PDB file of C-alpha atoms in Angstrom:
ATOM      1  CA  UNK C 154      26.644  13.909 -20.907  1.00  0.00           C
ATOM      2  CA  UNK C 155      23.408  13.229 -18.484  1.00  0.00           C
ATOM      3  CA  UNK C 156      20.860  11.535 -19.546  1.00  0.00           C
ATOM      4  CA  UNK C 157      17.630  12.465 -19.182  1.00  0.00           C
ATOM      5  CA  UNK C 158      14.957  10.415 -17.301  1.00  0.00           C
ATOM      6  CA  UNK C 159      11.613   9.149 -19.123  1.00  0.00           C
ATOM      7  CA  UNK C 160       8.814  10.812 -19.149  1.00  0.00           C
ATOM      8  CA  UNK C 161       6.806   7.533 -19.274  1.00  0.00           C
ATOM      9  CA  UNK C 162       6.104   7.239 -15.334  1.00  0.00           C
ATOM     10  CA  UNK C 163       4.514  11.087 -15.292  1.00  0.00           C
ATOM     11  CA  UNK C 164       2.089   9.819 -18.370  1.00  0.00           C
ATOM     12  CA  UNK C 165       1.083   6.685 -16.482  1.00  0.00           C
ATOM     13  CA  UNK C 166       0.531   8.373 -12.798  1.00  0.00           C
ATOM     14  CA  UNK C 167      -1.780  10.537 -14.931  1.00  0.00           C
ATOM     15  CA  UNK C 168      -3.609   7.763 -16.881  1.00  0.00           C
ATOM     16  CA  UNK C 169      -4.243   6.500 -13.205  1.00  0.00           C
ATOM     17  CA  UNK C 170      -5.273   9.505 -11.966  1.00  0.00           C
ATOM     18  CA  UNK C 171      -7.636  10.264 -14.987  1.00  0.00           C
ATOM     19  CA  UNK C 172      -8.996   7.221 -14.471  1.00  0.00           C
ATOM     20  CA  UNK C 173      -9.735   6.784 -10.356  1.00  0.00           C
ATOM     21  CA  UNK C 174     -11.822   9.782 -10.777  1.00  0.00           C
ATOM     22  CA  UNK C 175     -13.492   7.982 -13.673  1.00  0.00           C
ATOM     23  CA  UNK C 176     -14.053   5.244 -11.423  1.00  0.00           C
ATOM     24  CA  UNK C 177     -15.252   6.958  -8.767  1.00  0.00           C
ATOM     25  CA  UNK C 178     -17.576   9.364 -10.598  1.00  0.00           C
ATOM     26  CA  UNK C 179     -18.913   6.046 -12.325  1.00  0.00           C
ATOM     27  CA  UNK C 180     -19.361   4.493  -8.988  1.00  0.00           C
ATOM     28  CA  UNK C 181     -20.959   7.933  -7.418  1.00  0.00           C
ATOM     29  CA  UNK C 182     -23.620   8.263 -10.411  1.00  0.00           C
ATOM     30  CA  UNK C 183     -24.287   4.290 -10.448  1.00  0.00           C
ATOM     31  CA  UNK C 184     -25.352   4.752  -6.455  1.00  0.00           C
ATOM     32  CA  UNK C 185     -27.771   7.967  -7.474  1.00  0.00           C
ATOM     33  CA  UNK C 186     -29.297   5.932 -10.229  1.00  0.00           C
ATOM     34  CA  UNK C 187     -29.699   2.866  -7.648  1.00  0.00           C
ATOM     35  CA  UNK C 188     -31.463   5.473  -5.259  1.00  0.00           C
ATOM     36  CA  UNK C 189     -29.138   4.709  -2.901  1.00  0.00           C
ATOM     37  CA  UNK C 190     -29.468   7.492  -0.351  1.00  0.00           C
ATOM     38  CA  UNK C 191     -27.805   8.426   3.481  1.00  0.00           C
ATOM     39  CA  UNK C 192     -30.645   6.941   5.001  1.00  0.00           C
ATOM     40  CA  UNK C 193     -31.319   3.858   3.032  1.00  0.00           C
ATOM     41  CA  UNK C 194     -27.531   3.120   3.825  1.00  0.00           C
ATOM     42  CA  UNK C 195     -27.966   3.836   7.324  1.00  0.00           C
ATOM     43  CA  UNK C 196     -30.663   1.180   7.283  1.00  0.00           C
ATOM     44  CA  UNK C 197     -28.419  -1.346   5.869  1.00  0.00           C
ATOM     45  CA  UNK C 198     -25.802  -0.540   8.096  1.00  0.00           C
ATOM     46  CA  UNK C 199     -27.867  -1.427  10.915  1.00  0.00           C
ATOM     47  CA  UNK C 200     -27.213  -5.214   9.934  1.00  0.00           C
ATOM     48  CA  UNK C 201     -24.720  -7.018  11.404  1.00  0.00           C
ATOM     49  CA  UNK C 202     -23.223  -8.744   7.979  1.00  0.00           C
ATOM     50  CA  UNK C 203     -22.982  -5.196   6.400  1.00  0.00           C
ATOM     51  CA  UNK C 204     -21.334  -3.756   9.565  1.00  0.00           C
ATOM     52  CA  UNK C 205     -18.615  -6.703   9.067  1.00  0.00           C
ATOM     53  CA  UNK C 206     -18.642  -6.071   5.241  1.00  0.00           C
ATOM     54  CA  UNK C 207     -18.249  -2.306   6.142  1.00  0.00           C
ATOM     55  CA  UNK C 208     -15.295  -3.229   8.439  1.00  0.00           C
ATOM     56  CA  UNK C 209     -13.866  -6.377   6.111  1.00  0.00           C
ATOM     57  CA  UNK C 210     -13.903  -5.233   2.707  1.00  0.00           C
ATOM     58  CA  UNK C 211     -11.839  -2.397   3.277  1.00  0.00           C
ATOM     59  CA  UNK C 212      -9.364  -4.402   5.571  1.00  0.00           C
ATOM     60  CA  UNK C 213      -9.063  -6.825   2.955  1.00  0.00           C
ATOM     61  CA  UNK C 214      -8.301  -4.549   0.358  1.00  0.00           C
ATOM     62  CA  UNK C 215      -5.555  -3.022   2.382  1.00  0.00           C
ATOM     63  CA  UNK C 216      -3.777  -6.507   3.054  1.00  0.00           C
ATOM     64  CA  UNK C 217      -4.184  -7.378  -0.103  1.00  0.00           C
ATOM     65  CA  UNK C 218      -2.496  -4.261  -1.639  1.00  0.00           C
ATOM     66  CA  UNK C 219       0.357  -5.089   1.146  1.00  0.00           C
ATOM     67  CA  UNK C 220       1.103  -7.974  -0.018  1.00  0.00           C
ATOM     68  CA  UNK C 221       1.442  -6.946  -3.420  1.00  0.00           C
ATOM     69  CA  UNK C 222       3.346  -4.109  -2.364  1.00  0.00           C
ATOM     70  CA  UNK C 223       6.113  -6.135  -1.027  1.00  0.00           C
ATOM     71  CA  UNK C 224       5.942  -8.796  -3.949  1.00  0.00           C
ATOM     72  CA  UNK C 225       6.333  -6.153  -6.200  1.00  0.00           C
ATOM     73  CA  UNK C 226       9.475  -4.931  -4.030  1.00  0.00           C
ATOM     74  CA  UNK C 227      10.619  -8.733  -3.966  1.00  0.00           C
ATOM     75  CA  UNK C 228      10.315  -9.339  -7.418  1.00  0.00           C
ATOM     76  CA  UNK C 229      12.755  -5.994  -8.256  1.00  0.00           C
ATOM     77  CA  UNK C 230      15.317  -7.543  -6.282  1.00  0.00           C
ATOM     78  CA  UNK C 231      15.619  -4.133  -3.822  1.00  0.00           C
ATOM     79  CA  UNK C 232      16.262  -6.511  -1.002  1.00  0.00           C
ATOM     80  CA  UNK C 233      19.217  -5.846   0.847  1.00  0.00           C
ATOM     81  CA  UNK C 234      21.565  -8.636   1.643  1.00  0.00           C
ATOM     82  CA  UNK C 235      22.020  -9.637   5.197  1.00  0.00           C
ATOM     83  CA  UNK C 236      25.907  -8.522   6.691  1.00  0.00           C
ATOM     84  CA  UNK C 237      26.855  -9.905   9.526  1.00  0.00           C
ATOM     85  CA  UNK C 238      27.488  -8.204  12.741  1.00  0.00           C
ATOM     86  CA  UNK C 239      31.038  -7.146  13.271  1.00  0.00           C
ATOM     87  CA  UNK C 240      33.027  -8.629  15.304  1.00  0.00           C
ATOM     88  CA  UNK C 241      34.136  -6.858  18.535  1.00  0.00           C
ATOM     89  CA  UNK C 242      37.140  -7.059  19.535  1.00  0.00           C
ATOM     90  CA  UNK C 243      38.062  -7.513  23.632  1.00  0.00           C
ATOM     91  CA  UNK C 244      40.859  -8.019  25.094  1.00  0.00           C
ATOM     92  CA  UNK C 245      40.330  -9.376  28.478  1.00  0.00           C
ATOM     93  CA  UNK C 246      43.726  -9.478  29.864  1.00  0.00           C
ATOM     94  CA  UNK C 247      45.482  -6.987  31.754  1.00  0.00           C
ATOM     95  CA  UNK C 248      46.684  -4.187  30.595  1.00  0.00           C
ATOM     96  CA  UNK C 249      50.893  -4.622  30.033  1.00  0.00           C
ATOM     97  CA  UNK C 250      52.973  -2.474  32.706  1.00  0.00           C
ATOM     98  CA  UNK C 251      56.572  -1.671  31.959  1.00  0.00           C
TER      99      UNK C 251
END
């Protein structure tokens, strides 16, 4: 008889969906309430340590989820073990003539 997979992954990408948008409606009404505006950010962008932040933050973020990308991966043991090459065989004499 086949089993049937859990349903506990499709709840949980959900949950994370559910709450991303949370986050970034929360982050979207937090910025309106600050006043922060297109222009005032243009403003702040035109100082070099927020360009790097600008350019940095994000960067980090993305090396950082990387990494724990592959621990994650690591940790599961999905890592395939090494085979070595085979060997090829040659044969370097002549050929045999009758």
């Amino acid at each position: 008889m086949q089993t049937t997979p859990s349903r506990g992954r499709k709840s949980l990408k959900i949950k994370v969906a559910i709450a991303s948008g949370f986050a970034v409606a929360l982050g979207l009404s937090g910025a309106l309430l600050a006043g922060v505006t297109p222009a005032l950010a243009a403003d702040l962008a035109a100082q070099p340590d927020a360009q790097v932040a600008v350019f940095m933050v994000p960067l980090t973020i993305l090396v950082l989820t990387m990494m724990f990308e592959v621990s994650r991966y690591v940790w599961r043991n999905r890592i395939p073990a090494s085979v070595p090459p085979r060997r090829r065989v040659t044969n370097w004499s002549a050929p045999k003539q009758r």
